[in-house]
Amino acid sequence: MKPDDRPKSTPLALVILFWLYVATPLTWGIWSTLKKAMALFN
Amino acid sequence: MSGFFSKQRIIASRGYNRWMVPPAALSVHLCIGQAYAFSVFNDPLTKVIGITEPAPDDWKLTTLGWTFSLAIVFLGLSAAFGGKWLEKVGPRLTMLVAACCFGGGFWISALGIHLHQIWLIYVGYGIIGGIGLGLGYVSPVSTLIKWFPDRRGMATGMAIMGFGGGAMIGAPLAVLLMDHFKSATSVGVLETFLVMGSLYFVSMLIGALTIRIPPNGWKPEGWTPPIIENKMITKSHVHIDRALLTPQFYLLWLVLCLNVTAGIGVLGQASVMIQEMFKGAVTPAAAAGFVGLLSLFNMGGRFFWSSASDFLGRKNTYIIFFALGAVLYASVPTMGRLGNIGLFILLYAVIMSMYGGGFATIPAYLADIFGTRYVGGIHGRLLTAWSTAGVAGPVLVNYIREFQIEQGVAKAEAYNVTMYIMAGILAAGFLCNMLIRPVHEKHHMRHDEFDELDGVFPHQAASDAH
């Protein structure tokens, strides 16, 4: 197989960036809920 | 347009990283999970005209309550009726339609607020948004199972965990936006609906554009299916319509319905229950914190239990849900009597983790029993169990509680019978789960049977593998 014919693999940076895109709002949501939940222990 | 969104256009090329698929699924599930945070709009929506206080012409809470109920009913209906279409057109087009419906539902509801027409909110968020919920919920499930044959439970657990997390994002986001847009002439809900509809549309569109399906017969590099035969994991496929003729479908329907009925019934009452059982010790703010804590366990349980099911086996995981669940539900009254609030919270946390786990593990259970080919559509049809439980659970808990109080039982004690009945419901679920056996061979698709949804014969699909 010629080098140019090799299948292009998904760049790892893109995978990490995509995960960050979903993880950031989720972390914010978890943090907001945790802050609310702390009232139970005060 | 239809070509770009067609199933053929999203077959992954070699080198595609399968770890792009879970965030694509999460892009959708984190949006549609907002549905469980719809109640944050209830109070401001009762003051659209009066702004500071409800005016005589403002909507009542009971009127607004129908919006969420309609959304959940249409979630079940669209998942049930749209599942077969999803298998035919693939996840990208389904996600696009889900994005248009869910985002569009917010925009139509914003128009409903502007014109002060409640039917526009029912049609917008309730019906059209509900269709978006159902299609969005089932759209990535079969794709994830096909990309992760080695970790089916974990893969679907990640997406369905996102549905639990969606409410955690949706609630503070809505509060933030309403505070920003609030003015002397507006409660800020109209503008919030427009912004949230747009954000959700774009996010779901990103999911639709990035999702890929594996080529037929694809398997992870270096992975070989286990040599030891597990009778509870079929290598065959059952056609989506044929699945309805098997007792396994109805047993799994009951398994999901009973698990959800027990969980949803007490989840809705959790705040009142902890305040009445520990009178004076728990403030309303602490009770709200308790509900927040439960939603965290509900979300975490979705990922934890579905991932654990890859090792424990699906049937064993549900045995734990039902057996341990029944014991924990039955222990709640004792914890209340002992006044041990710490143990009470712990019991509830484990119960809620198993409630979430039940949702997240069911797609992998279906794939084990019916094969992976039509699992998205079969899962869609099974979600009618969720809609049923969504109505039955709260009604059952409220009815039993009211009946107890009418009979002169103290409020703090009124939950005891409820908890014993819920334990009984879980015992029935245990029996249904124990009755589940592999599907009879006569229901399996034949090797030469034409697959109308994929347009291929099973033996062709196998030969495409690489």
PDB file of N, CA, C and O in Angstrom, chain B residues 233-261:
ATOM      1  N   ILE B 233     -26.641 -14.615  25.403  1.00  0.00           N
ATOM      2  CA  ILE B 233     -26.211 -13.631  24.391  1.00  0.00           C
ATOM      3  C   ILE B 233     -26.284 -14.311  23.030  1.00  0.00           C
ATOM      4  O   ILE B 233     -25.479 -15.177  22.722  1.00  0.00           O
ATOM      5  N   THR B 234     -27.287 -13.917  22.241  1.00  0.00           N
ATOM      6  CA  THR B 234     -27.484 -14.577  20.962  1.00  0.00           C
ATOM      7  C   THR B 234     -26.513 -14.037  19.909  1.00  0.00           C
ATOM      8  O   THR B 234     -26.082 -12.879  19.978  1.00  0.00           O
ATOM      9  N   LYS B 235     -26.201 -14.893  18.945  1.00  0.00           N
ATOM     10  CA  LYS B 235     -25.397 -14.436  17.811  1.00  0.00           C
ATOM     11  C   LYS B 235     -26.306 -14.207  16.605  1.00  0.00           C
ATOM     12  O   LYS B 235     -25.861 -13.774  15.554  1.00  0.00           O
ATOM     13  N   SER B 236     -27.591 -14.545  16.772  1.00  0.00           N
ATOM     14  CA  SER B 236     -28.558 -14.369  15.683  1.00  0.00           C
ATOM     15  C   SER B 236     -29.279 -13.035  15.847  1.00  0.00           C
ATOM     16  O   SER B 236     -29.011 -12.283  16.794  1.00  0.00           O
ATOM     17  N   HIS B 237     -30.193 -12.767  14.918  1.00  0.00           N
ATOM     18  CA  HIS B 237     -30.979 -11.529  14.992  1.00  0.00           C
ATOM     19  C   HIS B 237     -32.463 -11.864  14.905  1.00  0.00           C
ATOM     20  O   HIS B 237     -32.856 -12.758  14.154  1.00  0.00           O
ATOM     21  N   VAL B 238     -33.253 -11.150  15.666  1.00  0.00           N
ATOM     22  CA  VAL B 238     -34.708 -11.312  15.602  1.00  0.00           C
ATOM     23  C   VAL B 238     -35.260 -10.056  14.942  1.00  0.00           C
ATOM     24  O   VAL B 238     -34.875  -8.930  15.316  1.00  0.00           O
ATOM     25  N   HIS B 239     -36.120 -10.236  13.936  1.00  0.00           N
ATOM     26  CA  HIS B 239     -36.700  -9.096  13.224  1.00  0.00           C
ATOM     27  C   HIS B 239     -37.539  -8.262  14.187  1.00  0.00           C
ATOM     28  O   HIS B 239     -38.174  -8.793  15.096  1.00  0.00           O
ATOM     29  N   ILE B 240     -37.522  -6.948  13.961  1.00  0.00           N
ATOM     30  CA  ILE B 240     -38.218  -6.008  14.854  1.00  0.00           C
ATOM     31  C   ILE B 240     -39.697  -6.378  15.051  1.00  0.00           C
ATOM     32  O   ILE B 240     -40.229  -6.283  16.157  1.00  0.00           O
ATOM     33  N   ASP B 241     -40.368  -6.830  13.979  1.00  0.00           N
ATOM     34  CA  ASP B 241     -41.782  -7.180  14.110  1.00  0.00           C
ATOM     35  C   ASP B 241     -41.945  -8.552  14.773  1.00  0.00           C
ATOM     36  O   ASP B 241     -42.905  -8.791  15.487  1.00  0.00           O
ATOM     37  N   ARG B 242     -40.998  -9.448  14.510  1.00  0.00           N
ATOM     38  CA  ARG B 242     -41.048 -10.800  15.085  1.00  0.00           C
ATOM     39  C   ARG B 242     -40.819 -10.740  16.600  1.00  0.00           C
ATOM     40  O   ARG B 242     -41.345 -11.566  17.341  1.00  0.00           O
ATOM     41  N   ALA B 243     -40.050  -9.752  17.040  1.00  0.00           N
ATOM     42  CA  ALA B 243     -39.752  -9.625  18.476  1.00  0.00           C
ATOM     43  C   ALA B 243     -41.039  -9.490  19.288  1.00  0.00           C
ATOM     44  O   ALA B 243     -41.130  -9.975  20.414  1.00  0.00           O
ATOM     45  N   LEU B 244     -42.035  -8.837  18.665  1.00  0.00           N
ATOM     46  CA  LEU B 244     -43.313  -8.631  19.374  1.00  0.00           C
ATOM     47  C   LEU B 244     -44.068  -9.943  19.595  1.00  0.00           C
ATOM     48  O   LEU B 244     -45.003  -9.994  20.382  1.00  0.00           O
ATOM     49  N   LEU B 245     -43.674 -10.986  18.871  1.00  0.00           N
ATOM     50  CA  LEU B 245     -44.358 -12.279  19.012  1.00  0.00           C
ATOM     51  C   LEU B 245     -43.703 -13.165  20.066  1.00  0.00           C
ATOM     52  O   LEU B 245     -44.153 -14.275  20.316  1.00  0.00           O
ATOM     53  N   THR B 246     -42.638 -12.668  20.670  1.00  0.00           N
ATOM     54  CA  THR B 246     -41.918 -13.498  21.645  1.00  0.00           C
ATOM     55  C   THR B 246     -42.314 -13.127  23.084  1.00  0.00           C
ATOM     56  O   THR B 246     -42.557 -11.945  23.362  1.00  0.00           O
ATOM     57  N   PRO B 247     -42.355 -14.107  23.990  1.00  0.00           N
ATOM     58  CA  PRO B 247     -42.651 -13.761  25.393  1.00  0.00           C
ATOM     59  C   PRO B 247     -41.547 -12.916  26.019  1.00  0.00           C
ATOM     60  O   PRO B 247     -41.798 -12.134  26.933  1.00  0.00           O
ATOM     61  N   GLN B 248     -40.319 -13.051  25.479  1.00  0.00           N
ATOM     62  CA  GLN B 248     -39.193 -12.287  26.037  1.00  0.00           C
ATOM     63  C   GLN B 248     -39.442 -10.786  25.954  1.00  0.00           C
ATOM     64  O   GLN B 248     -39.074 -10.047  26.872  1.00  0.00           O
ATOM     65  N   PHE B 249     -40.045 -10.328  24.843  1.00  0.00           N
ATOM     66  CA  PHE B 249     -40.296  -8.890  24.695  1.00  0.00           C
ATOM     67  C   PHE B 249     -41.199  -8.393  25.821  1.00  0.00           C
ATOM     68  O   PHE B 249     -40.928  -7.364  26.442  1.00  0.00           O
ATOM     69  N   TYR B 250     -42.257  -9.157  26.108  1.00  0.00           N
ATOM     70  CA  TYR B 250     -43.230  -8.712  27.121  1.00  0.00           C
ATOM     71  C   TYR B 250     -42.659  -8.842  28.534  1.00  0.00           C
ATOM     72  O   TYR B 250     -42.972  -8.037  29.402  1.00  0.00           O
ATOM     73  N   LEU B 251     -41.821  -9.862  28.732  1.00  0.00           N
ATOM     74  CA  LEU B 251     -41.182  -9.995  30.049  1.00  0.00           C
ATOM     75  C   LEU B 251     -40.218  -8.824  30.286  1.00  0.00           C
ATOM     76  O   LEU B 251     -40.192  -8.240  31.373  1.00  0.00           O
ATOM     77  N   LEU B 252     -39.464  -8.463  29.241  1.00  0.00           N
ATOM     78  CA  LEU B 252     -38.537  -7.332  29.380  1.00  0.00           C
ATOM     79  C   LEU B 252     -39.312  -6.022  29.541  1.00  0.00           C
ATOM     80  O   LEU B 252     -38.881  -5.110  30.247  1.00  0.00           O
ATOM     81  N   TRP B 253     -40.461  -5.926  28.871  1.00  0.00           N
ATOM     82  CA  TRP B 253     -41.331  -4.754  29.010  1.00  0.00           C
ATOM     83  C   TRP B 253     -41.740  -4.616  30.481  1.00  0.00           C
ATOM     84  O   TRP B 253     -41.667  -3.531  31.055  1.00  0.00           O
ATOM     85  N   LEU B 254     -42.142  -5.750  31.074  1.00  0.00           N
ATOM     86  CA  LEU B 254     -42.555  -5.735  32.494  1.00  0.00           C
ATOM     87  C   LEU B 254     -41.374  -5.424  33.405  1.00  0.00           C
ATOM     88  O   LEU B 254     -41.507  -4.687  34.387  1.00  0.00           O
ATOM     89  N   VAL B 255     -40.210  -5.987  33.073  1.00  0.00           N
ATOM     90  CA  VAL B 255     -38.999  -5.741  33.880  1.00  0.00           C
ATOM     91  C   VAL B 255     -38.724  -4.234  33.943  1.00  0.00           C
ATOM     92  O   VAL B 255     -38.540  -3.661  35.021  1.00  0.00           O
ATOM     93  N   LEU B 256     -38.759  -3.572  32.766  1.00  0.00           N
ATOM     94  CA  LEU B 256     -38.499  -2.124  32.737  1.00  0.00           C
ATOM     95  C   LEU B 256     -39.623  -1.367  33.450  1.00  0.00           C
ATOM     96  O   LEU B 256     -39.372  -0.482  34.271  1.00  0.00           O
ATOM     97  N   CYS B 257     -40.849  -1.738  33.130  1.00  0.00           N
ATOM     98  CA  CYS B 257     -42.004  -1.021  33.690  1.00  0.00           C
ATOM     99  C   CYS B 257     -42.027  -1.104  35.221  1.00  0.00           C
ATOM    100  O   CYS B 257     -42.231  -0.095  35.898  1.00  0.00           O
ATOM    101  N   LEU B 258     -41.800  -2.296  35.763  1.00  0.00           N
ATOM    102  CA  LEU B 258     -41.882  -2.470  37.219  1.00  0.00           C
ATOM    103  C   LEU B 258     -40.722  -1.758  37.919  1.00  0.00           C
ATOM    104  O   LEU B 258     -40.910  -1.140  38.971  1.00  0.00           O
ATOM    105  N   ASN B 259     -39.539  -1.841  37.332  1.00  0.00           N
ATOM    106  CA  ASN B 259     -38.380  -1.153  37.935  1.00  0.00           C
ATOM    107  C   ASN B 259     -38.599   0.363  37.944  1.00  0.00           C
ATOM    108  O   ASN B 259     -38.340   1.033  38.942  1.00  0.00           O
ATOM    109  N   VAL B 260     -39.132   0.882  36.821  1.00  0.00           N
ATOM    110  CA  VAL B 260     -39.346   2.330  36.726  1.00  0.00           C
ATOM    111  C   VAL B 260     -40.514   2.768  37.618  1.00  0.00           C
ATOM    112  O   VAL B 260     -40.442   3.816  38.257  1.00  0.00           O
ATOM    113  N   THR B 261     -41.578   1.961  37.669  1.00  0.00           N
ATOM    114  CA  THR B 261     -42.747   2.312  38.498  1.00  0.00           C
ATOM    115  C   THR B 261     -42.312   2.528  39.949  1.00  0.00           C
ATOM    116  O   THR B 261     -42.673   3.533  40.575  1.00  0.00           O
TER     117      THR B 261
END
